[in-house]
Coordinates of C-alpha atoms in Angstrom, one line a residue:
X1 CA 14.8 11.1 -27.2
X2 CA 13.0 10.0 -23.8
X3 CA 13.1 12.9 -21.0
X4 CA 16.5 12.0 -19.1
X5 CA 14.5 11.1 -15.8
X6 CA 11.6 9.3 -16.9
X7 CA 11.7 5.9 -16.4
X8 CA 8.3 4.7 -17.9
X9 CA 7.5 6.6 -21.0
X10 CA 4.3 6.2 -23.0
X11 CA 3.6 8.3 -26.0
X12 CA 0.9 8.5 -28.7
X13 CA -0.7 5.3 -27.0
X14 CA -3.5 3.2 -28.2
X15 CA -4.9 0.3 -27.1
X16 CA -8.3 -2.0 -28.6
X17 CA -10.0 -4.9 -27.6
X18 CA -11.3 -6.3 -30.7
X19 CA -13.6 -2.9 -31.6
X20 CA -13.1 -1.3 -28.2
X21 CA -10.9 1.5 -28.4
X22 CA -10.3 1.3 -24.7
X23 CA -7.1 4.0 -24.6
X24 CA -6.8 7.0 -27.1
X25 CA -3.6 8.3 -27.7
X26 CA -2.0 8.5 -24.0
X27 CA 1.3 10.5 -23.3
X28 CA 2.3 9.6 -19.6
X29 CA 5.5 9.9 -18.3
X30 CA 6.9 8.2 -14.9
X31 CA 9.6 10.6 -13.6
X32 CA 12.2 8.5 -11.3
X33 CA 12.2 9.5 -7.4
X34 CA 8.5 10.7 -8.0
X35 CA 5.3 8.2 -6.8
X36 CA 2.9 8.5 -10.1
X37 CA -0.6 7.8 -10.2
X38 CA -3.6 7.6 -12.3
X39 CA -7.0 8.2 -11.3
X40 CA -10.2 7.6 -13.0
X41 CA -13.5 5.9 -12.8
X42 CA -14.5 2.3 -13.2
X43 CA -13.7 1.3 -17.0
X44 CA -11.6 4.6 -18.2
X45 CA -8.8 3.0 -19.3
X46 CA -6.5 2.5 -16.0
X47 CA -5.5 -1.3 -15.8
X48 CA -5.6 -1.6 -20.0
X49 CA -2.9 0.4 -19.5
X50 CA -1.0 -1.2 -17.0
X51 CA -1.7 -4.8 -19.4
X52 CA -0.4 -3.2 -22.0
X53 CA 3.4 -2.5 -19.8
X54 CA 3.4 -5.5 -19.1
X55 CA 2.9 -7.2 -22.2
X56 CA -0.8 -8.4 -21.7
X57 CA -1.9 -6.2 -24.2
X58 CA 0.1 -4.9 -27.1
X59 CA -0.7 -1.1 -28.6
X60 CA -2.1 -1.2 -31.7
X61 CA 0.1 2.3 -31.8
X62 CA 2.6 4.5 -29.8
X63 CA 5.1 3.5 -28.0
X64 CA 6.0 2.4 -24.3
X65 CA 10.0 3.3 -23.5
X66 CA 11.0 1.5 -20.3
X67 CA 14.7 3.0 -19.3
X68 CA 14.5 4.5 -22.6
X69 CA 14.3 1.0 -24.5
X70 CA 10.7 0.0 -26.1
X71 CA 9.3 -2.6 -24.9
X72 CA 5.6 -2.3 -26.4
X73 CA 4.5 -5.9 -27.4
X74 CA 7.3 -7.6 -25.3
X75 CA 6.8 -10.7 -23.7
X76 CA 5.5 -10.5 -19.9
X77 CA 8.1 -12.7 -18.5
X78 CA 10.5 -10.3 -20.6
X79 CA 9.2 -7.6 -19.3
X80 CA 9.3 -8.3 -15.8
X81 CA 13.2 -9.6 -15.9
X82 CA 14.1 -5.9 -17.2
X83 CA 12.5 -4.7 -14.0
X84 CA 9.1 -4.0 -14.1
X85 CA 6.4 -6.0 -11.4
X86 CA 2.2 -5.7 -11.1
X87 CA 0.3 -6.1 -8.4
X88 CA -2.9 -6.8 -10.1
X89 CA -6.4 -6.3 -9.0
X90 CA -8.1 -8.8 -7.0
X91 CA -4.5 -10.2 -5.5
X92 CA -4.7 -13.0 -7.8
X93 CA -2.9 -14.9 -4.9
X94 CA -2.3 -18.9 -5.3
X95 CA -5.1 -20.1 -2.2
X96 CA -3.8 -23.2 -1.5
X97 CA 0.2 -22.1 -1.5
X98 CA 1.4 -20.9 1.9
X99 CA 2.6 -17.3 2.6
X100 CA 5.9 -18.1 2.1
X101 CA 5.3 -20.0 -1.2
X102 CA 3.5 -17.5 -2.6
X103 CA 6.1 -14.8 -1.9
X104 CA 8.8 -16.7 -3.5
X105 CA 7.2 -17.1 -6.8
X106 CA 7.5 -13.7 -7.0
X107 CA 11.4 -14.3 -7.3
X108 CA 11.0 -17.3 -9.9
X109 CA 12.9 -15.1 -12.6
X110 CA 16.1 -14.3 -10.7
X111 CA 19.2 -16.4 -9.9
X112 CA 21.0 -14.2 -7.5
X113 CA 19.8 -15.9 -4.1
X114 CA 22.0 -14.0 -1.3
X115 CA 20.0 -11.2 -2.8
X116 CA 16.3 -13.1 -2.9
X117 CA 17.0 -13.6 0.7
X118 CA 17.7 -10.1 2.0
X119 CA 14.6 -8.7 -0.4
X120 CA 12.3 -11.5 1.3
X121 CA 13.7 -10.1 4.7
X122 CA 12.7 -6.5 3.5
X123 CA 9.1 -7.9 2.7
X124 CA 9.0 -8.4 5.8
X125 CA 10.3 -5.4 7.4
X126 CA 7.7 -3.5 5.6
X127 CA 4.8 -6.6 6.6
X128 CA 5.7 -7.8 10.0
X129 CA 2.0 -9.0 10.2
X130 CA 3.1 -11.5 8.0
X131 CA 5.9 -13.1 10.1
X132 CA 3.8 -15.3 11.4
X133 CA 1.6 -16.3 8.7
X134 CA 4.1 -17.6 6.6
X135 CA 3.6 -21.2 6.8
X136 CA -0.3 -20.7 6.4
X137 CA -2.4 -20.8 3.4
X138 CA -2.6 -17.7 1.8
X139 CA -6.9 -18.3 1.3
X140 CA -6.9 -17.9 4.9
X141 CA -5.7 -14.7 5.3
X142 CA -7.9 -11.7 5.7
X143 CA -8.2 -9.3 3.0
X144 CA -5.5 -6.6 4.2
X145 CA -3.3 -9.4 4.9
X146 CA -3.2 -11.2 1.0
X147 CA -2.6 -7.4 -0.4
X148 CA 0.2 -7.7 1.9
X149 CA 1.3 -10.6 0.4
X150 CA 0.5 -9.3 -3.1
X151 CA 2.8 -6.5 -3.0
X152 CA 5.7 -8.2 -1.4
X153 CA 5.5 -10.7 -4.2
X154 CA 5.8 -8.3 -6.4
X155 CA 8.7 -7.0 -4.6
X156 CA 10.1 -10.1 -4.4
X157 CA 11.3 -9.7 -8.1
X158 CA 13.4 -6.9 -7.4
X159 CA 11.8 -4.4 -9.4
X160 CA 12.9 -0.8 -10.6
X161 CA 9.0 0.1 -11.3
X162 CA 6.4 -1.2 -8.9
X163 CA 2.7 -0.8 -10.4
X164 CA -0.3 -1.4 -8.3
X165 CA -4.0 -1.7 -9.2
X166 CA -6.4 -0.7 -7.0
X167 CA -4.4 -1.9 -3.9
X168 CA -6.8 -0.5 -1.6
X169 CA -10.5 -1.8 -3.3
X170 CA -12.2 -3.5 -0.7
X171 CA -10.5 -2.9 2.6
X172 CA -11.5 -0.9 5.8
X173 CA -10.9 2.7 6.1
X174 CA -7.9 1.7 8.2
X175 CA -6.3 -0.9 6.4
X176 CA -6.6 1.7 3.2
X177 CA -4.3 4.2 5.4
X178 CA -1.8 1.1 6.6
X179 CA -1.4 0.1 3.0
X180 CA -1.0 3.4 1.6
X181 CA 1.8 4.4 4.4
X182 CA 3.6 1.1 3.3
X183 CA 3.3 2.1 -0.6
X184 CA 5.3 5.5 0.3
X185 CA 7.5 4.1 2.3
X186 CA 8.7 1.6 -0.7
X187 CA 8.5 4.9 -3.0
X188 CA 10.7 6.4 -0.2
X189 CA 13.1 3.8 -0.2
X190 CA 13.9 3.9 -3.8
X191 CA 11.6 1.8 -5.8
X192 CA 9.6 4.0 -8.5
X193 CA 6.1 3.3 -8.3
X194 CA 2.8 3.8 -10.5
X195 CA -0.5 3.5 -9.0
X196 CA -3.8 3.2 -10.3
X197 CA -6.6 4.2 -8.1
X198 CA -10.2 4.9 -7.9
X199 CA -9.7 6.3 -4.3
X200 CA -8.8 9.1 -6.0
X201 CA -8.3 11.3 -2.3
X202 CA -5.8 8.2 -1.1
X203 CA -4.0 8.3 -4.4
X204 CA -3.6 12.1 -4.5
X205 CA -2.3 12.3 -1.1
X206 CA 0.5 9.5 -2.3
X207 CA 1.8 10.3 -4.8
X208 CA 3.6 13.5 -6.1
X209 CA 2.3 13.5 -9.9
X210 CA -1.1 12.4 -11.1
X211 CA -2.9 11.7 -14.1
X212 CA -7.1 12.0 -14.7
X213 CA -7.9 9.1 -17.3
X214 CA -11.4 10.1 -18.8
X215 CA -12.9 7.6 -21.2
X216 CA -9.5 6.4 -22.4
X217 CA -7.6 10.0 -22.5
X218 CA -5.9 11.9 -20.1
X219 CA -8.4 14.9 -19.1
X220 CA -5.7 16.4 -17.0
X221 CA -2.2 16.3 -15.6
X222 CA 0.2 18.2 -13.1
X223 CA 1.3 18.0 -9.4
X224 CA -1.0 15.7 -7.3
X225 CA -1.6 18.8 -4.7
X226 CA -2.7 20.9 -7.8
X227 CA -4.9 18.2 -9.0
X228 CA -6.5 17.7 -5.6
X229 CA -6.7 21.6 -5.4
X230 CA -9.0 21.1 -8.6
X231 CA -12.3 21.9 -8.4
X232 CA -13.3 19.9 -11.5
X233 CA -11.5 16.8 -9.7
X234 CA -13.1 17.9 -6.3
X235 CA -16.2 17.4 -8.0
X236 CA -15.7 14.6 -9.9
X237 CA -13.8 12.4 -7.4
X238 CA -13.2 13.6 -3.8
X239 CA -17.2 14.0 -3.2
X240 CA -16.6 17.3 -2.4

């Protein structure tokens, strides 16, 4: 039986890409109320997993509970009705779309409007930068400002499990602490979130439970403050 509080369950995971076997038997859990994260280096694994909850990718075994239902090898648009959204790497924003278009795609799935309306006012409580940019293209925005938009289309589809992949690759030291303050916050407010991260000192900080992906396999597990406590993670990821 899945553990009573864990709202993303994956056990006994693997995942291939033709020959790769890019993810070796993961157990993860995502405890509800807690911000989860997973840190790793470039090509250990991290966003093959996040493909594979949402139904990019299907295990070749295991099994992915979501709410205690599996939903390994569901359809994506399946997927993200039950309550689960991405915010990918890269943004993967559409350019030529405006702010506001962009952010309402995000919603293209539900039918309750009253409630799309107050969520897209919450967007933008949490990015009043955007306010004003709604009407513009979202290719002219600066970088910080489309990862904006990126998670608030995401949480635009009302979801119980927000998962972000590298939200911070690419931005200034301060944008990095402006989106990370925002990610909290939605954690705070009652959204369960998993992050993937190579800024392993922001992600750490974050979140309250972490995971070390190591060439597909978790290398080690516990309480973000005890992971950051490491020395083996010290060495390995906070340059210390």
């Amino acid at each position: 039986m899945p553990q009573t509080d864990a709202i993303l369950d994956l056990r006994g995971v693997h995942l291939r890409y033709q020959k790769v076997h890019a993810v070796r038997g993961v157990d993860m859990v995502v405890r509800s109320g807690r911000l989860t994260t997973i840190i790793g280096s470039n090509g250990a694994g991290k966003t093959t997993i996040l493909k594979a909850v949402t139904g990019l990718l299907k295990p070749s075994e295991g099994h992915i509970l979501f709410c205690g239902e599996d939903i390994a090898g569901r359809e994506p648009d399946d997927i993200v009705h039950r309550g689960i959204s991405l915010v990918p790497e890269g943004r993967r924003l559409f350019g030529p779309l405006t702010v506001r278009e962009n952010l309402n795609i995000g919603a293209y799935l539900r039918t309750d409007r009253a409630a799309v309306v107050r969520d897209f006012d919450k967007v933008m409580a949490y990015f009043p930068d955007l306010v004003a940019k709604l009407d513009d293209r979202a290719e002219s925005l600066s970088g910080g400002q489309q990862q904006m938009v990126a998670v608030g289309r995401a949480l635009m589809a009302a979801p119980r499990l927000l998962m972000l992949d590298e939200p911070t690759i690419g931005l200034a030291p301060n944008l990095v602490r402006t989106i990370g303050k925002i990610i909290k916050t939605i954690s705070d407010n009652g959204t369960d979130v998993l992050l993937v991260e190579q800024n392993a000192s922001i992600a750490l900080a974050l979140s309250s439970e972490a995971y070390v992906l190591e060439n597909g396999m978790i290398a080690m597990q516990g309480p973000s403050a005890e992971l950051a406590a490491s020395e083996n993670v010290k060495r390995a990821y906070l340059g210390n």
